[in-house]
Short mmCIF file of C-alpha atoms in Angstrom, two decimals:
data_model
loop_
_atom_site.label_atom_id
_atom_site.label_comp_id
_atom_site.label_asym_id
_atom_site.label_seq_id
_atom_site.Cartn_x
_atom_site.Cartn_y
_atom_site.Cartn_z
CA MET A 1 -87.70 40.72 63.33
CA TYR A 2 -86.13 37.39 63.24
CA LEU A 3 -84.97 37.44 60.33
CA VAL A 4 -83.41 41.20 60.93
CA ASN A 5 -82.09 39.25 64.14
CA ARG A 6 -80.42 36.43 61.55
CA LEU A 7 -78.87 39.38 59.24
CA CYS A 8 -77.09 40.96 62.71
CA VAL A 9 -75.89 37.35 63.97
CA ILE A 10 -73.92 36.54 60.11
CA CYS A 11 -72.89 39.60 60.19
CA LEU A 12 -71.37 39.55 63.68
CA MET A 13 -69.80 35.88 62.60
CA ILE A 14 -68.39 37.51 59.30
CA SER A 15 -66.60 40.82 60.87
CA GLY A 16 -65.23 38.31 63.53
CA ALA A 17 -64.19 36.09 60.67
CA VAL A 18 -62.47 39.32 59.57
CA GLU A 19 -60.61 39.77 62.92
CA LEU A 20 -58.83 37.02 63.88
CA SER A 21 -58.10 36.84 60.31
CA LYS A 22 -55.12 39.96 60.36
CA VAL A 23 -51.88 38.03 59.67
CA SER A 24 -51.96 40.90 57.60
CA ALA A 25 -52.80 43.86 57.29
CA ASN A 26 -53.38 44.78 53.38
CA TYR A 27 -56.58 43.29 51.68
CA GLY A 28 -55.57 40.98 49.58
CA GLU A 29 -55.34 36.20 49.91
CA VAL A 30 -53.37 34.44 52.32
CA ARG A 31 -53.09 30.56 51.47
CA ARG A 32 -53.12 27.98 53.92
CA CYS A 33 -50.12 26.05 51.68
CA ASN A 34 -48.08 22.02 52.26
CA VAL A 35 -45.24 22.62 54.44
CA LEU A 36 -42.86 19.58 54.38
CA ASP A 37 -39.97 20.66 56.30
CA LEU A 38 -38.63 24.10 59.12
CA LYS A 39 -35.11 24.24 58.80
CA VAL A 40 -33.67 25.43 61.87
CA SER A 41 -29.92 25.95 62.66
CA ASP A 42 -27.14 28.24 64.04
CA MET A 43 -25.92 31.38 62.28
CA ILE A 44 -24.42 33.16 66.67
CA VAL A 45 -24.53 31.41 69.19
CA GLY A 46 -25.00 33.01 72.43
CA ALA A 47 -28.16 33.71 75.48
CA GLY A 48 -32.01 32.47 74.56
CA LEU A 49 -33.97 31.38 72.84
CA LEU A 50 -33.11 27.08 71.55
CA ALA A 51 -33.21 25.90 67.47
CA SER A 52 -36.43 24.38 69.24
CA GLU A 53 -38.39 27.49 70.76
CA VAL A 54 -37.82 29.05 67.57
CA LYS A 55 -38.67 26.34 65.54
CA GLN A 56 -42.47 25.96 67.71
CA LEU A 57 -42.57 29.83 67.29
CA VAL A 58 -42.67 29.87 63.45
CA VAL A 59 -44.75 26.68 63.14
CA ASN A 60 -47.19 26.27 66.08
CA GLN A 61 -49.39 29.32 65.01
CA ASN A 62 -50.95 26.99 61.62
CA LEU A 63 -48.48 29.56 59.85
CA LEU A 64 -49.94 30.94 56.19
CA PHE A 65 -48.51 32.05 52.83
CA GLU A 66 -49.00 35.16 51.84
CA ASP A 67 -46.95 36.85 48.11
CA PRO A 68 -44.76 39.34 49.08
CA SER A 69 -44.34 41.38 46.42
CA GLU A 70 -47.44 42.75 46.36
CA ALA A 71 -48.10 42.30 50.60
CA MET A 72 -47.25 45.09 53.06
CA TRP A 73 -44.08 44.47 55.04
CA SER A 74 -44.18 44.75 58.83
CA CYS A 75 -40.76 46.08 60.45
CA PHE A 76 -38.94 42.70 62.38
CA ASP A 77 -39.41 43.69 66.28
CA GLY A 78 -40.80 41.61 68.78
CA ARG A 79 -43.46 43.35 69.48
CA ASN A 80 -45.94 42.00 66.80
CA ASN A 81 -48.09 39.11 67.67
CA HIS A 82 -50.09 38.50 63.93
CA GLY A 83 -47.89 37.08 60.78
CA ILE A 84 -45.63 39.18 58.84
CA PHE A 85 -42.89 39.66 56.62
CA GLY A 86 -39.98 41.39 58.52
CA THR A 87 -37.65 43.95 57.50
CA PRO A 88 -35.79 46.73 59.86
CA GLY A 89 -38.81 49.04 60.72
CA GLY A 90 -40.74 47.11 57.58
CA ASP A 91 -41.75 49.45 54.81
CA ILE A 92 -40.69 52.85 55.95
CA GLY A 93 -37.37 52.07 56.65
CA GLU A 94 -36.53 49.61 53.09
CA PHE A 95 -36.94 53.75 51.50
CA SER A 96 -35.83 55.31 54.56
CA VAL A 97 -32.09 53.12 52.63
CA GLY A 98 -33.43 53.89 49.58
CA LEU A 99 -33.36 57.60 50.24
CA SER A 100 -29.60 57.87 51.24
CA VAL A 101 -28.07 56.06 48.91
CA TYR A 102 -30.53 58.26 46.74
CA ASP A 103 -28.78 61.59 49.10
CA GLU A 104 -25.55 60.51 48.84
CA LEU A 105 -26.08 60.21 44.75
CA THR A 106 -26.86 63.75 45.00
CA ASN A 107 -23.88 65.33 46.76
CA HIS A 108 -26.42 65.39 49.77
CA THR A 109 -29.00 68.46 48.37
CA LEU A 110 -31.96 66.85 49.29
CA SER A 111 -34.17 69.70 51.54
CA ARG A 112 -37.52 68.79 53.59
CA ASP A 113 -39.71 69.33 49.88
CA ASN A 114 -37.57 67.88 48.04
CA VAL A 115 -38.36 64.10 50.69
CA ARG A 116 -41.41 65.18 50.69
CA ALA A 117 -42.11 65.32 46.83
CA LEU A 118 -40.25 61.78 46.66
CA PHE A 119 -42.36 59.72 49.08
CA GLU A 120 -46.02 61.69 47.69
CA ASN A 121 -44.60 59.85 43.63
CA PHE A 122 -43.57 56.36 45.37
CA MET A 123 -48.18 56.14 47.39
CA GLY A 124 -48.73 57.03 43.90
CA THR A 125 -47.55 53.87 42.70
CA MET A 126 -49.18 51.66 45.32
CA ASP A 127 -51.81 49.41 44.23
CA PHE A 128 -54.51 50.92 46.05
CA GLN A 129 -54.55 47.72 48.02
CA ARG A 130 -50.97 47.95 49.51
CA HIS A 131 -50.47 49.85 52.41
CA PHE A 132 -47.58 51.23 53.27
CA TYR A 133 -46.17 50.44 56.99
CA MET A 134 -44.37 52.28 59.28
CA HIS A 135 -45.28 51.17 63.40
CA SER A 136 -44.30 53.58 66.87
CA ASP A 137 -44.98 52.29 70.49
CA GLN A 138 -47.71 53.02 73.58
CA HIS A 139 -43.95 54.86 75.00
CA ALA A 140 -43.40 57.16 72.43
CA LEU A 141 -47.74 58.13 72.64
CA ASP A 142 -47.53 58.31 76.16
CA GLU A 143 -43.78 60.61 76.47
CA LEU A 144 -45.05 62.49 73.74
CA ARG A 145 -49.23 63.52 75.40
CA GLU A 146 -47.35 63.78 78.81
CA LEU A 147 -45.75 66.81 76.98
CA LEU A 148 -48.32 67.79 74.68
CA VAL A 149 -50.17 68.11 78.58
CA GLU A 150 -47.47 70.05 80.08
CA ASP A 151 -47.22 72.51 76.14
CA GLY A 152 -51.12 73.52 77.34
CA VAL A 153 -52.36 71.44 73.89
CA ALA A 154 -53.49 68.67 74.56
CA ASN A 155 -55.57 68.90 77.88
CA GLY A 156 -57.73 66.08 77.82
CA LEU A 157 -57.36 65.40 74.24
CA GLU A 158 -57.06 61.64 73.90
CA LEU A 159 -54.71 61.95 70.98
CA ASP A 160 -52.96 59.07 68.65
CA PHE A 161 -51.22 59.04 65.85
CA THR A 162 -53.94 58.42 62.96
CA ASP A 163 -56.12 60.50 63.90
CA VAL A 164 -54.58 64.65 65.83
CA PRO A 165 -56.90 68.13 65.55
CA LEU A 166 -55.63 69.96 62.89
CA GLU A 167 -54.77 72.59 65.29
CA VAL A 168 -51.99 71.05 67.10
CA GLN A 169 -50.47 68.77 64.47
CA PRO A 170 -47.69 71.41 63.60
CA LEU A 171 -46.32 70.82 66.61
CA VAL A 172 -47.15 67.63 66.60
CA LEU A 173 -45.17 66.55 63.67
CA ASP A 174 -41.99 68.08 64.95
CA ARG A 175 -42.47 65.98 68.06
CA LEU A 176 -42.50 63.27 65.94
CA ALA A 177 -39.92 63.35 64.52
CA GLU A 178 -37.71 63.90 67.26
CA PRO A 179 -35.72 60.14 68.74
CA ALA A 180 -37.59 60.47 72.46
CA PHE A 181 -40.99 60.08 70.44
CA ILE A 182 -40.25 57.96 67.67
CA GLY A 183 -41.39 54.48 69.28
CA CYS A 184 -38.85 52.21 65.81
CA GLY A 185 -35.63 52.09 66.86
CA TYR A 186 -34.64 51.60 63.85
CA MET A 187 -35.43 54.87 62.56
CA ARG A 188 -35.18 56.22 66.02
CA LEU A 189 -30.62 54.96 65.63
CA GLN A 190 -30.86 56.41 61.97
CA VAL A 191 -31.96 59.74 63.90
CA SER A 192 -29.63 59.26 66.47
CA GLU A 193 -26.58 57.54 65.59
CA PRO A 194 -26.26 59.12 61.86
CA VAL A 195 -22.69 59.06 61.54
CA GLU A 196 -23.43 54.78 62.16
CA TYR A 197 -25.49 54.46 60.09
CA GLN A 198 -24.23 56.43 56.88
CA VAL A 199 -27.40 58.98 56.86
CA ARG A 200 -28.33 62.12 57.74
CA ALA A 201 -30.21 62.62 60.22
CA GLU A 202 -32.45 65.26 58.10
CA VAL A 203 -33.51 63.62 55.45
CA VAL A 204 -34.87 60.46 57.62
CA GLN A 205 -37.03 63.09 59.99
CA TRP A 206 -37.53 64.66 56.34
CA LEU A 207 -39.74 61.36 55.25
CA ILE A 208 -40.98 60.86 58.61
CA MET A 209 -42.61 63.62 59.32
CA SER A 210 -43.80 63.37 55.76
CA PHE A 211 -45.60 59.82 56.46
CA PHE A 212 -46.82 61.68 59.03
CA GLU A 213 -48.08 64.26 56.34
CA HIS A 214 -50.34 61.81 53.86
CA LEU A 215 -51.84 59.83 56.82
CA TRP A 216 -53.25 63.70 58.90
CA ASN A 217 -54.64 64.87 54.68
CA HIS A 218 -57.90 64.94 55.52
CA SER A 219 -58.30 67.37 51.57
CA ASN A 220 -57.56 63.48 49.71
CA ARG A 221 -59.46 61.21 51.27
CA SER A 222 -58.93 58.70 48.58
CA LYS A 223 -55.26 57.99 49.62
CA LEU A 224 -55.69 57.32 53.04
CA HIS A 225 -55.64 54.31 53.36
CA LEU A 226 -52.49 53.65 52.23
CA ALA A 227 -49.84 54.96 55.50
CA GLN A 228 -50.46 52.86 57.92
CA ILE A 229 -49.14 53.05 61.57
CA GLU A 230 -49.76 50.66 64.44
CA VAL A 231 -48.86 51.25 67.98
CA LEU A 232 -47.27 48.55 69.73
CA HIS A 233 -47.68 47.94 73.56
CA GLY A 234 -44.83 46.61 75.53
CA ASN A 235 -40.66 46.76 76.17
CA HIS A 236 -38.34 44.49 74.03
CA GLU A 237 -37.82 40.53 75.44
CA GLU A 238 -36.44 39.64 72.08
CA HIS A 239 -34.50 36.75 72.73
CA ALA A 240 -33.68 35.71 69.12
CA VAL A 241 -33.33 37.42 65.78
CA VAL A 242 -33.99 35.00 63.32
CA ALA A 243 -33.43 35.25 59.19
CA VAL A 244 -36.80 33.88 57.61
CA ASP A 245 -36.02 31.98 53.73
CA VAL A 246 -38.55 29.88 51.78
CA SER A 247 -37.01 26.32 49.69
CA GLY A 248 -40.51 25.88 46.49
CA ASP A 249 -38.21 23.96 45.14
CA LEU A 250 -40.90 20.69 44.90
CA VAL A 251 -43.67 23.80 44.23
CA PRO A 252 -43.89 22.70 40.65
CA LYS A 253 -44.26 26.36 38.88
CA ASN A 254 -48.30 26.39 38.26
CA ASP A 255 -49.59 25.57 41.91
CA GLU A 256 -51.11 27.90 43.59
CA CYS A 257 -48.29 28.39 46.20
CA ARG A 258 -45.36 29.21 43.40
CA GLY A 259 -43.49 32.08 45.39
CA LEU A 260 -45.31 33.18 48.52
CA GLY A 261 -43.62 33.01 51.68
CA PRO A 262 -44.13 32.63 54.74
CA LEU A 263 -46.03 35.01 57.15
CA VAL A 264 -44.12 35.60 60.62
CA HIS A 265 -45.94 35.86 64.34
CA PRO A 266 -41.91 37.04 65.88
CA LEU A 267 -44.66 36.91 68.89
CA ALA A 268 -46.22 34.39 70.39
CA ASP A 269 -46.95 31.68 73.78
CA SER A 270 -44.46 34.14 75.29
CA ARG A 271 -41.97 33.35 73.15
CA SER A 272 -40.16 36.76 71.14
CA ALA A 273 -37.62 37.46 68.11
CA PHE A 274 -36.62 40.05 66.07
CA VAL A 275 -37.92 39.21 63.17
CA TYR A 276 -36.43 39.45 59.77
CA HIS A 277 -36.80 37.95 55.65
CA PRO A 278 -33.95 39.27 54.49
CA GLU A 279 -34.15 37.16 50.60
CA LEU A 280 -37.87 38.19 50.61
CA ALA A 281 -37.27 41.30 50.98
CA VAL A 282 -34.38 41.54 48.11
CA GLN A 283 -36.78 40.40 45.95
CA SER A 284 -40.25 42.49 46.65
CA ILE A 285 -39.85 46.03 48.59
CA ARG A 286 -36.12 46.88 48.05
CA THR A 287 -36.46 46.12 44.71
CA ARG A 288 -39.33 48.21 44.28
CA VAL A 289 -38.10 50.88 45.79
CA ALA A 290 -35.16 50.38 44.55
CA ASN A 291 -36.33 50.38 40.93
CA PHE A 292 -37.91 53.74 41.89
CA PHE A 293 -34.95 56.31 42.42
CA ALA A 294 -33.38 54.26 39.76
CA GLN A 295 -35.87 56.35 37.96
CA GLN A 296 -35.00 59.86 39.40
CA PRO A 297 -33.05 62.73 38.05
CA ALA A 298 -29.41 62.51 40.28
CA PRO A 299 -25.50 63.75 39.03
CA SER A 300 -24.89 60.40 39.28
CA PRO A 301 -27.64 58.53 37.88
CA LEU A 302 -27.54 54.77 38.40
CA ASN A 303 -29.69 51.32 36.75
CA ALA A 304 -32.08 49.88 39.34
CA THR A 305 -28.84 46.75 39.44
CA GLU A 306 -26.58 49.46 41.19
CA PHE A 307 -28.43 51.01 42.79
CA LEU A 308 -29.97 47.89 44.65
CA ASN A 309 -26.85 46.67 45.64
CA ARG A 310 -26.11 49.99 47.12
CA MET A 311 -29.03 49.48 49.09
CA ASN A 312 -27.77 45.86 50.23
CA LEU A 313 -25.09 47.08 51.27
CA LEU A 314 -26.26 50.48 53.10
CA ALA A 315 -29.03 47.71 54.94
CA ALA A 316 -26.82 45.01 55.72
CA LEU A 317 -24.68 48.14 57.60
CA HIS A 318 -28.19 48.65 59.02
CA LEU A 319 -28.75 44.98 60.37
CA LEU A 320 -25.73 44.20 61.95
CA ASN A 321 -25.93 48.33 64.26
CA THR A 322 -29.74 46.85 65.06
CA LEU A 323 -28.92 44.07 65.80
CA HIS A 324 -25.75 45.26 67.63
CA HIS A 325 -28.30 47.61 70.11
CA PHE A 326 -30.77 45.30 70.45
CA ALA A 327 -30.08 41.65 70.24
CA VAL A 328 -26.18 41.31 70.99
CA GLY A 329 -25.76 38.15 72.29
CA ARG A 330 -28.52 36.65 71.67
CA ASN A 331 -28.81 33.32 69.53
CA VAL A 332 -29.39 34.01 66.17
CA TYR A 333 -30.94 31.42 63.99
CA SER A 334 -31.84 30.79 60.55
CA ALA A 335 -35.54 28.89 59.44
CA THR A 336 -35.91 27.50 55.98
CA VAL A 337 -39.45 26.49 55.08
CA VAL A 338 -39.50 23.64 52.66
CA MET A 339 -42.61 24.04 51.37
CA GLY A 340 -44.22 21.31 48.82
CA PRO A 341 -47.13 21.07 46.13
CA THR A 342 -50.49 22.12 47.13
CA ASP A 343 -52.57 18.92 46.33
CA ASP A 344 -50.43 16.73 49.32
CA ILE A 345 -51.50 18.74 52.25
CA GLU A 346 -53.53 15.82 53.78
CA ASP A 347 -56.64 17.97 55.44
CA GLY A 348 -58.11 19.35 52.62
CA GLY A 349 -56.40 21.31 50.45
CA SER A 350 -54.42 24.74 51.04
CA GLY A 351 -57.01 26.55 51.36
CA THR A 352 -56.96 31.21 51.45
CA LEU A 353 -58.86 33.79 52.84
CA ASN A 354 -59.62 36.84 50.63
CA VAL A 355 -60.20 40.35 53.26
CA GLY A 356 -61.18 42.37 50.61
CA LEU A 357 -64.97 40.07 49.86
CA VAL A 358 -65.09 39.19 52.98
CA LEU A 359 -65.56 42.34 54.38
CA THR A 360 -67.46 43.10 51.00
CA ILE A 361 -69.96 40.56 51.83
CA ALA A 362 -69.83 41.96 55.77
CA GLY A 363 -70.88 45.37 54.22
CA ALA A 364 -73.41 44.07 52.08
CA CYS A 365 -75.19 41.81 54.89
CA PHE A 366 -75.16 45.92 57.08
CA VAL A 367 -76.42 46.81 54.08
CA VAL A 368 -79.59 43.79 54.19
CA ALA A 369 -79.88 43.79 58.07
CA ALA A 370 -80.54 47.96 58.05
CA VAL A 371 -82.31 47.42 54.31
CA SER A 372 -85.05 44.49 56.52
CA GLY A 373 -84.47 46.37 59.36
CA ALA A 374 -87.18 49.12 57.60
CA LEU A 375 -88.24 47.37 55.81
CA VAL A 376 -89.55 46.48 59.31
CA TYR A 377 -89.98 49.25 61.59
CA SER A 378 -92.03 50.26 58.36
CA ARG A 379 -94.90 47.98 58.59
CA TRP A 380 -95.24 48.57 62.62
CA GLN A 381 -95.56 51.51 62.14
CA LEU A 382 -98.37 51.17 59.58
CA HIS A 383 -100.01 48.14 62.23
CA ARG A 384 -100.30 50.47 64.74
CA HIS A 385 -101.21 53.97 62.51
CA LYS A 386 -104.26 51.13 61.63
CA SER A 387 -105.02 50.11 64.98
CA ARG A 388 -106.02 53.50 66.25
#
């Protein structure tokens, strides 16, 4: 029994480590790298966080690094309280930009079935351990639950976005694509202000529906890990916009931190900012989306480079419009993380955190503990039987 107790304690400790390590929602590797400096400069002067406060927001959090080409991309929403690679809307935001560019190339002939097929095909290109991100918020969830209660379909139902009963899925799916129930401000604005964003609102709505259809795809459990919905809490209280970049010129080519980018917390110590990684987004998730759409048939096909250029133009327009809605008058900063050789870290090394390995060990611990518990129980039963 002592052994079982010790194993349970070890498992709980490992599980706690997993919870603490959720700076990225991927089951991949994050790493501590050598940060020489953080250069913060004004891009647009307004009100809000000072440059010194932005510096504390970025570096005063035990900064971790990850490969942006393999990581999940989150929304730049300032309510995120964990380390992220940020871009408007996250993964689904970048895909929506590519989808709208492709819709234009097809003379706006895409149907809901076309959008669903494109999304599923793109998800099929994802690595098994790579999540695809979309977020909503508690406000949208509460509004949706209230409406469903009024409709008499959710009385007593603890509804969330990840597990919707089959009998109410069609109604919930339609509602989730309505502006009032889209908890991501960027995706909502595309639907409510399509002229301003130069998109077809229905195409963006079909994409949102496709995401949730994929998330609820109970007939194909192996795919469920790919889609991830995050529900953010609270109100928008961002007091700055921070464009994060990285300078790795001093990092040797064979260094383990070469090519990695910083995972930044948009919300920390009561400070909140919109945090996005413009250059890293172009080099990773946006290029991936552009490569995908460039391979699709279209009346006016583009190569991947031309498609990426189109995406960059539309994404720049979307960013300006979104900041106009959510961050007008706020300070806008650029923050460049200057990296050095990993061997120069004074605290004893960069260190790695492979969440997949930790989960595997934790699972093994619980199996061992369960087997050990069964053996102890069997011996107790045998002893009890002999004592009769």
